[in-house]
CSV table of C-alpha atoms and ligand atoms in Angstrom, one decimal:
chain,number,residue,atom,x,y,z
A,1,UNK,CA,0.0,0.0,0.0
A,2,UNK,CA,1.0,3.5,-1.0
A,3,UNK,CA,2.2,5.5,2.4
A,4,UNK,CA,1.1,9.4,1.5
A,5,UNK,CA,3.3,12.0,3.6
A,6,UNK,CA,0.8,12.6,6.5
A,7,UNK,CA,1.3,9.0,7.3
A,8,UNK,CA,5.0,9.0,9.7
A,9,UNK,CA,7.1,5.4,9.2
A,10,UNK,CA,6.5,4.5,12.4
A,11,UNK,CA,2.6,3.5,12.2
A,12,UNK,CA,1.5,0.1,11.0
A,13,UNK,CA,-1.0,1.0,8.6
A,14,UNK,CA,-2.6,-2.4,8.1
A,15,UNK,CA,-4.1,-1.8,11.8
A,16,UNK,CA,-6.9,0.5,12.7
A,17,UNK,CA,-6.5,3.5,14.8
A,18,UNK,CA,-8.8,5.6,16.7
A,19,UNK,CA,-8.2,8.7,15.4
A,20,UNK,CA,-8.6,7.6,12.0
A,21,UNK,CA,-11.8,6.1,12.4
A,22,UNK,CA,-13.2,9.3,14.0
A,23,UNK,CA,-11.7,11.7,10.9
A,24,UNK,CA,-13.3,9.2,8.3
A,25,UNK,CA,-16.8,9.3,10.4
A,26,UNK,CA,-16.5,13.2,10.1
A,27,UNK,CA,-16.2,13.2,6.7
A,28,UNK,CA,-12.0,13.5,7.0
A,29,UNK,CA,-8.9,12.3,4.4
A,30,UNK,CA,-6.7,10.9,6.7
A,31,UNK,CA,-7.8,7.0,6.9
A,32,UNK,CA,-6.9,3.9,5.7
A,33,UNK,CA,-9.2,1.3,3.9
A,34,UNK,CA,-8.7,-0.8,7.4
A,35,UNK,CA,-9.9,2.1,9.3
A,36,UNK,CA,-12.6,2.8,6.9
A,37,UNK,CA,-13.8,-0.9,7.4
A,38,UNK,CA,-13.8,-1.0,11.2
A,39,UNK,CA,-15.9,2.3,11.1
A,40,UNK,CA,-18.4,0.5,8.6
A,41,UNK,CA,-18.6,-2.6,10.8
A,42,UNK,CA,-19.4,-0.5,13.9
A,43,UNK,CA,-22.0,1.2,11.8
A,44,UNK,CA,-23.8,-2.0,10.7
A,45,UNK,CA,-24.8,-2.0,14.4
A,46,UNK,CA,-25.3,1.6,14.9
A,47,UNK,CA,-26.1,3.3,11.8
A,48,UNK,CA,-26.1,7.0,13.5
A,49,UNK,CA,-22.6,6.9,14.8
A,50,UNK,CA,-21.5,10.0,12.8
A,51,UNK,CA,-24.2,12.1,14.3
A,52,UNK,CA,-22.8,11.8,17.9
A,53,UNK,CA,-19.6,12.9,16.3
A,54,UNK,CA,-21.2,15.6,14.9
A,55,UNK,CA,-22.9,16.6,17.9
A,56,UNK,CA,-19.5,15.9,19.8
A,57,UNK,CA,-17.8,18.8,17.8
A,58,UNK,CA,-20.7,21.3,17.8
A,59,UNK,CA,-20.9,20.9,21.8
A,60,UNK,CA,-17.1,21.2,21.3
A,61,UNK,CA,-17.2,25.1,19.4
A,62,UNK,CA,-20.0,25.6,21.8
A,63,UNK,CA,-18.2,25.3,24.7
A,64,UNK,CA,-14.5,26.9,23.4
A,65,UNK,CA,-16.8,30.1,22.3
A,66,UNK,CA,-18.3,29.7,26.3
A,67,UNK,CA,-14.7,29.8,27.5
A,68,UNK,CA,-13.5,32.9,25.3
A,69,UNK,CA,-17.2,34.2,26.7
A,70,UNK,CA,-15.3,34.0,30.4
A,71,UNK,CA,-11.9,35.8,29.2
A,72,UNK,CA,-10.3,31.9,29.2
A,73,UNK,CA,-8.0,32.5,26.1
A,74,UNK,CA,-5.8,29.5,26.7
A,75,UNK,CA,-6.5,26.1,25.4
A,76,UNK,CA,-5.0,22.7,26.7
A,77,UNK,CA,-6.7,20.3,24.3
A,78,UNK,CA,-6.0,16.5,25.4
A,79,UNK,CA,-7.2,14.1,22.4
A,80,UNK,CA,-7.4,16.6,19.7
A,81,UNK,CA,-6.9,14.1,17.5
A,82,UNK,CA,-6.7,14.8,13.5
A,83,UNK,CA,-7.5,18.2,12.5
A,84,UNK,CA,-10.5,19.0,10.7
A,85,UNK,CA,-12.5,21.8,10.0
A,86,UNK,CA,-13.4,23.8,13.0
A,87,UNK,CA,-10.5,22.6,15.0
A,88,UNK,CA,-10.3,24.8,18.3
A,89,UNK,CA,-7.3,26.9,17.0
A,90,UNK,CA,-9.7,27.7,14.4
A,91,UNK,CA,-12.8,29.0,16.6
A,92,UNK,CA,-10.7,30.3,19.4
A,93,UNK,CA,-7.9,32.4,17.3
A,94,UNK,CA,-10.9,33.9,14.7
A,95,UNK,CA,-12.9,34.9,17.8
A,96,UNK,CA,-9.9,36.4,19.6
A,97,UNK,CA,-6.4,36.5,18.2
A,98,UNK,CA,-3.9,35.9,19.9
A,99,UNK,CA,-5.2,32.6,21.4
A,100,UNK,CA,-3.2,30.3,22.5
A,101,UNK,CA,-4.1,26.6,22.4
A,102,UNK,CA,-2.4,23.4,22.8
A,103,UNK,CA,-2.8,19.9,21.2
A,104,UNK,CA,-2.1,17.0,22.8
A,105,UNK,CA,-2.4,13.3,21.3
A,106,UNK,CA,-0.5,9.7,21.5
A,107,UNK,CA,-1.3,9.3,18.0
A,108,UNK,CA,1.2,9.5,15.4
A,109,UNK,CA,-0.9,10.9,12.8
A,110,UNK,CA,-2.6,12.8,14.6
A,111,UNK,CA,0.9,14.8,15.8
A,112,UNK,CA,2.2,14.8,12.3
A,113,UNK,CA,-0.8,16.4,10.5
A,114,UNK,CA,-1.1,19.2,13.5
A,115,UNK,CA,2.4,20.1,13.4
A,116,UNK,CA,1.7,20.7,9.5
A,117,UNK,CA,-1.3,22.4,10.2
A,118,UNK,CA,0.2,24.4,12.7
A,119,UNK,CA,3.3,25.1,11.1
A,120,UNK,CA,3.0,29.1,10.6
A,121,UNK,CA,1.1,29.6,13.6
A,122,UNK,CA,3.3,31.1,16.6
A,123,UNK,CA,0.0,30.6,19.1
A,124,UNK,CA,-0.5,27.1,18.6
A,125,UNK,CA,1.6,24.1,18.5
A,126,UNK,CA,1.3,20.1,19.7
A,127,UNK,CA,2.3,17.5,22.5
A,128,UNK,CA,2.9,13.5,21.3
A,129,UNK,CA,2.0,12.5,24.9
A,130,UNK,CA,-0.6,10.6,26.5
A,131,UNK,CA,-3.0,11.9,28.8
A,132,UNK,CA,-2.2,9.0,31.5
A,133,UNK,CA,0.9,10.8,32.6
A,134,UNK,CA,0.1,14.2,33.1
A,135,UNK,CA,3.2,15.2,34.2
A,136,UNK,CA,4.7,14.6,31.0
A,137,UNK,CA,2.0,17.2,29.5
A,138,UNK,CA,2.6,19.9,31.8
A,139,UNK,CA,5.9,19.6,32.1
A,140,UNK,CA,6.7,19.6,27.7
A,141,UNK,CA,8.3,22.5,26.1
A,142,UNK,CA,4.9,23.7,23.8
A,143,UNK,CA,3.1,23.6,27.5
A,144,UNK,CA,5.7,25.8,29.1
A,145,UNK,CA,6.3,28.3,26.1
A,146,UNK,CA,2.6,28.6,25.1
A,147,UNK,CA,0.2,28.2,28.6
A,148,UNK,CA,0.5,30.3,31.3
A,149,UNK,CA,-1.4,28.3,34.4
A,150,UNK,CA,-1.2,31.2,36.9
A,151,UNK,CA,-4.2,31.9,34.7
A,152,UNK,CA,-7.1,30.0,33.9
A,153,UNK,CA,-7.0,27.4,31.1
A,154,UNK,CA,-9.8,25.8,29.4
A,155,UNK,CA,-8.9,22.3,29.6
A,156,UNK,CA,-10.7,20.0,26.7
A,157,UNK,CA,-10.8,16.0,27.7
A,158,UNK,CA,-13.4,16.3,24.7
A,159,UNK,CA,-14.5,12.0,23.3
A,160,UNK,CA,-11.1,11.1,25.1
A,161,UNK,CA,-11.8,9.3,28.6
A,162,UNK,CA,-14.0,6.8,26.7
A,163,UNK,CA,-10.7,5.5,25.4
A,164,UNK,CA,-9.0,4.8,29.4
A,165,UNK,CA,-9.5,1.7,30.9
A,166,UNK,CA,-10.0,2.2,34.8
A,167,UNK,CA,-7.0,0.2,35.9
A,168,UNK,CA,-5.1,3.8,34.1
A,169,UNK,CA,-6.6,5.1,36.4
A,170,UNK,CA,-8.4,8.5,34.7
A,171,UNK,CA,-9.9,9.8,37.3
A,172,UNK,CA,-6.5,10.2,39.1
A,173,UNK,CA,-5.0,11.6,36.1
A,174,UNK,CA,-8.1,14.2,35.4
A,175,UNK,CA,-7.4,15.0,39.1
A,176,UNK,CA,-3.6,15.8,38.6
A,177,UNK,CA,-4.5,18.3,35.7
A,178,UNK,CA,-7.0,19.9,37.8
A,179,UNK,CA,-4.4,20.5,40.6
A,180,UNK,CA,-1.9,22.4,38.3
A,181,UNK,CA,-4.8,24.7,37.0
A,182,UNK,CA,-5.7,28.1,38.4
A,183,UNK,CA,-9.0,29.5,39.5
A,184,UNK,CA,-11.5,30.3,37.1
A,185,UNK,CA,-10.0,27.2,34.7
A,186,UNK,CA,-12.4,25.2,32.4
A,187,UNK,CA,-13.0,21.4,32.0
A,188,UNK,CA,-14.6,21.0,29.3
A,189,UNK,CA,-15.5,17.3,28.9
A,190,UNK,CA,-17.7,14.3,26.4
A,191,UNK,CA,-17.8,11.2,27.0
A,192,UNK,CA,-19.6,8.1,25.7
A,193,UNK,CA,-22.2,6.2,27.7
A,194,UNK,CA,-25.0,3.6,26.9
A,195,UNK,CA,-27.0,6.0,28.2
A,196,UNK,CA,-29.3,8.0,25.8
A,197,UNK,CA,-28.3,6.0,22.6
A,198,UNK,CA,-31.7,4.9,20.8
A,199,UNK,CA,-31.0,1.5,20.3
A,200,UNK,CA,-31.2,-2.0,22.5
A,201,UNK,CA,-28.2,-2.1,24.5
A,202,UNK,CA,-27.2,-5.6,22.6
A,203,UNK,CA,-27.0,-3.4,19.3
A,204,UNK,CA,-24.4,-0.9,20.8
A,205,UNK,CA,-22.7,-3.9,22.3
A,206,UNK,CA,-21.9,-4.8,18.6
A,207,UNK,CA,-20.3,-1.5,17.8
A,208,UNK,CA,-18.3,-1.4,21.4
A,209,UNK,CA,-17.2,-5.0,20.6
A,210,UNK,CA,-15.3,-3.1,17.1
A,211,UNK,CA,-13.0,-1.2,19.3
A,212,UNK,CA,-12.2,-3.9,21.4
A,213,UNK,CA,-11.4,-6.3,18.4
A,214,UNK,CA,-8.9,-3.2,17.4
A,215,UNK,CA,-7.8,-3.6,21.0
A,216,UNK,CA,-8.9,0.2,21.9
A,217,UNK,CA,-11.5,-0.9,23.8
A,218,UNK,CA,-14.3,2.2,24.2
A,219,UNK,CA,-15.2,2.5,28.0
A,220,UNK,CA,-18.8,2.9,28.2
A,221,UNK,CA,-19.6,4.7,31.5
A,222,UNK,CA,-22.7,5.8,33.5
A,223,UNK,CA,-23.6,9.6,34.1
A,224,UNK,CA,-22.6,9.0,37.5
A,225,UNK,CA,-19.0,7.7,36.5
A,226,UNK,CA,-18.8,10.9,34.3
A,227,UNK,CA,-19.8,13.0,37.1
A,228,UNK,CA,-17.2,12.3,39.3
A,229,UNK,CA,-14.3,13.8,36.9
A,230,UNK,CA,-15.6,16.9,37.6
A,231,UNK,CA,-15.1,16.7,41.3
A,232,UNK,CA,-13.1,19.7,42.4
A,233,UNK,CA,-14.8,21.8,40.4
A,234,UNK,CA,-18.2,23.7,40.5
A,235,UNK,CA,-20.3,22.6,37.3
A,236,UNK,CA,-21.6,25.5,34.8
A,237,UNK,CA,-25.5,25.0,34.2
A,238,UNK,CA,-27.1,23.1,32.5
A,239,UNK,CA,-24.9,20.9,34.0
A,240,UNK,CA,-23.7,17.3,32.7
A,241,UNK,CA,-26.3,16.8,30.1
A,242,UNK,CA,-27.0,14.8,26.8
A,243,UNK,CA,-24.7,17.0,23.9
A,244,UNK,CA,-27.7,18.7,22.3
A,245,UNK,CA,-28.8,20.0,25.2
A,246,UNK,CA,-25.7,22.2,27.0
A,247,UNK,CA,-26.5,25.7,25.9
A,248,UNK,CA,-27.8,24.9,22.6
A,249,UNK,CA,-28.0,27.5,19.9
A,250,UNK,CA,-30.1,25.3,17.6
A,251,UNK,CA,-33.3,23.7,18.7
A,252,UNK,CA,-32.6,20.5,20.2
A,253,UNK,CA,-35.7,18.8,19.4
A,254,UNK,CA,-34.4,19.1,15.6
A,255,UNK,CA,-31.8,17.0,16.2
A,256,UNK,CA,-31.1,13.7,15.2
A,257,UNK,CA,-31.8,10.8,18.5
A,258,UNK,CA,-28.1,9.6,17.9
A,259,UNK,CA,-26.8,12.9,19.4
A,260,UNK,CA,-28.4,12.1,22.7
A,261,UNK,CA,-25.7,9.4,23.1
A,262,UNK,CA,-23.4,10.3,26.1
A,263,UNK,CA,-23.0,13.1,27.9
A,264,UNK,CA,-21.0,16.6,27.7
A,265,UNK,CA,-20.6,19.4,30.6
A,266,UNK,CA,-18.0,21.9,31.5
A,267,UNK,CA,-16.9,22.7,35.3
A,268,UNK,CA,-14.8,25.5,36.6
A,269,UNK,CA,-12.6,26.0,39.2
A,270,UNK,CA,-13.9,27.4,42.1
A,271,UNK,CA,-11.9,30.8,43.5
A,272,UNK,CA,-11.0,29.0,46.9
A,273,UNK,CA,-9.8,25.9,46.4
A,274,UNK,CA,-8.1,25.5,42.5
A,275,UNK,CA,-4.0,25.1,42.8
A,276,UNK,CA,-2.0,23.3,45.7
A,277,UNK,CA,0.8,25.8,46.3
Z,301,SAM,C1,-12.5,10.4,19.2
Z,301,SAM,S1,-11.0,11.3,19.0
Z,301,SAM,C2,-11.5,12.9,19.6
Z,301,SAM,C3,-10.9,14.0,18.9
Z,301,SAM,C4,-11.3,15.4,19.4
Z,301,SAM,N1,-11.1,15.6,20.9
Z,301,SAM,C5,-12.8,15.7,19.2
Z,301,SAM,O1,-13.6,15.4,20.1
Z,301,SAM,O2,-13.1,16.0,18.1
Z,301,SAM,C6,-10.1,10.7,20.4
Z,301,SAM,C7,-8.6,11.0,20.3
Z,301,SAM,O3,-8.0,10.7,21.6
Z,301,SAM,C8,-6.7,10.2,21.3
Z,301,SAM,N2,-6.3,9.4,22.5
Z,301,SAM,C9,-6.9,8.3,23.0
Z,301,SAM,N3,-6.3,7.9,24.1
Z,301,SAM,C10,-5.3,8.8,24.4
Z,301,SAM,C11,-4.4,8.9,25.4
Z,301,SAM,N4,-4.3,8.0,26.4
Z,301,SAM,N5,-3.5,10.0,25.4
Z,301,SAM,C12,-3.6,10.9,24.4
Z,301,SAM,N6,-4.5,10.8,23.4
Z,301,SAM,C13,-5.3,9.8,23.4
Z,301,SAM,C14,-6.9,9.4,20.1
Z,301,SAM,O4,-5.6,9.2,19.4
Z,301,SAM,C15,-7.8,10.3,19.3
Z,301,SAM,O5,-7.1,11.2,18.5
């Protein structure tokens, strides 16, 4: 098979990756056939499965426009995976220049293409690193040059979690970020859940059991499991709520019922607690 540019030696590229499944569901260029096929396997049990990514980015631009709203002009994005159009650079920088965001992702691809994208842009730049060691992330050279966290950050853990098995323990690496972030700092958070998804649960079974055969198993949790990443901070209304619904600027009953899959909600850092010195 033909390797195009975007596509570093180091990747196998007879295996499927997450991040390439996700650009191919939203309409993206840089997949393989194999990634093409699992996403069309996981489809034959949920056909709607690029409408929750759809609804995933809206709430996604929703929520960076929410954070520029609050003066947050830094952006720690963890899981940014490939970019495509409306990338957070994108929305934050057009809204206000001079915005300064930072992508982080352990997939190769997904690093390669964002340092391309990214090339020319002095207020943006990318971290290969993986979320479970958070120390690693705060302590890289883009972190340190580009994010200032005396000052609040919006923090995006945006369709990542889903993808950390509990024995990596996410909740204690959620916890770590939120300790190195100031007051006023955002969490702004998706994640999957067989809650909401209009299907029997044996059908969605089908499409989880994709990810495990490409042995990135997807970690469906309950609202309640969500709920306790944001402990620490204070939650912004509506709260943690099904995509379509956190401050929608369409109306939600015109959306389709596979966007009510999972659940999204941002949290802030209360004044008093925020960073141990
Ligand atoms: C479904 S995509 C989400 C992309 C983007 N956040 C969005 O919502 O549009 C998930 C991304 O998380 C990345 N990812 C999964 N586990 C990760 C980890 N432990 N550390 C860093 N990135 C990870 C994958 O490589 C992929 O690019």
């Amino acid at each position: 098979m033909e390797r195009p540019a975007w596509a570093p030696r180091s990747i196998d590229i007879s295996v499927p990756s997450v991040a390439r499944i996700y650009d191919y569901y939203l309409g993206g260029s840089h997949n393989f056939e194999v990634d093409r096929e699992a996403a069309r396997k996981a489809m034959e049990f949920m056909p709607g499965l690029p409408k929750i990514m759809q609804a995933n980015r809206a709430f996604m631009r929703r929520a960076v426009r929410f954070a520029l709203d609050e003066g947050v002009t830094q952006f720690l994005d963890i899981g940014s995976g490939i970019p495509t159009f409306g990338n957070v650079h994108e929305v934050a920088q057009s809204a206000r220049p001079g915005s300064r965001v930072v992508y982080v992702d352990h997939d190769p691809v997904a690093v390669t293409h964002s340092e391309a994208v990214l090339a020319d842009n002095e207020d943006a730049d990318v971290v290969a690193a993986d979320l479970r060691k958070p120390h690693e992330i705060l302590a890289s050279p883009q972190v340190q040059r580009l994010i200032d966290l005396n000052r609040p950050v919006a923090l995006l853990l945006v369709a990542i979690l889903h993808f950390v098995d509990d024995t990596d323990d996410p909740h204690g690496a959620v916890a770590e970020l939120r300790d190195a972030l100031a007051p006023g700092s955002l969490l702004i958070l998706t994640h999957a859940s067989y809650e909401g998804i209009p299907l029997p649960q044996e059908r969605s079974l089908g499409a989880v059991d994709v990810y495990k055969d490409i042995r990135n198993p997807l970690i469906m949790r309950t609202r309640e499991e969500i709920a306790r990443f944001f402990e620490g901070y204070d939650m912004v209304e509506p709260g943690l709520v099904p995509m379509p619904l956190w401050r929608p600027e369409t109306a939600p009953e015109d959306e389709d019922p596979y966007a009510f899959s999972g659940f999204a909600g941002v949290g802030r850092v209360p004044r008093q607690s925020g960073r141990r010195a």
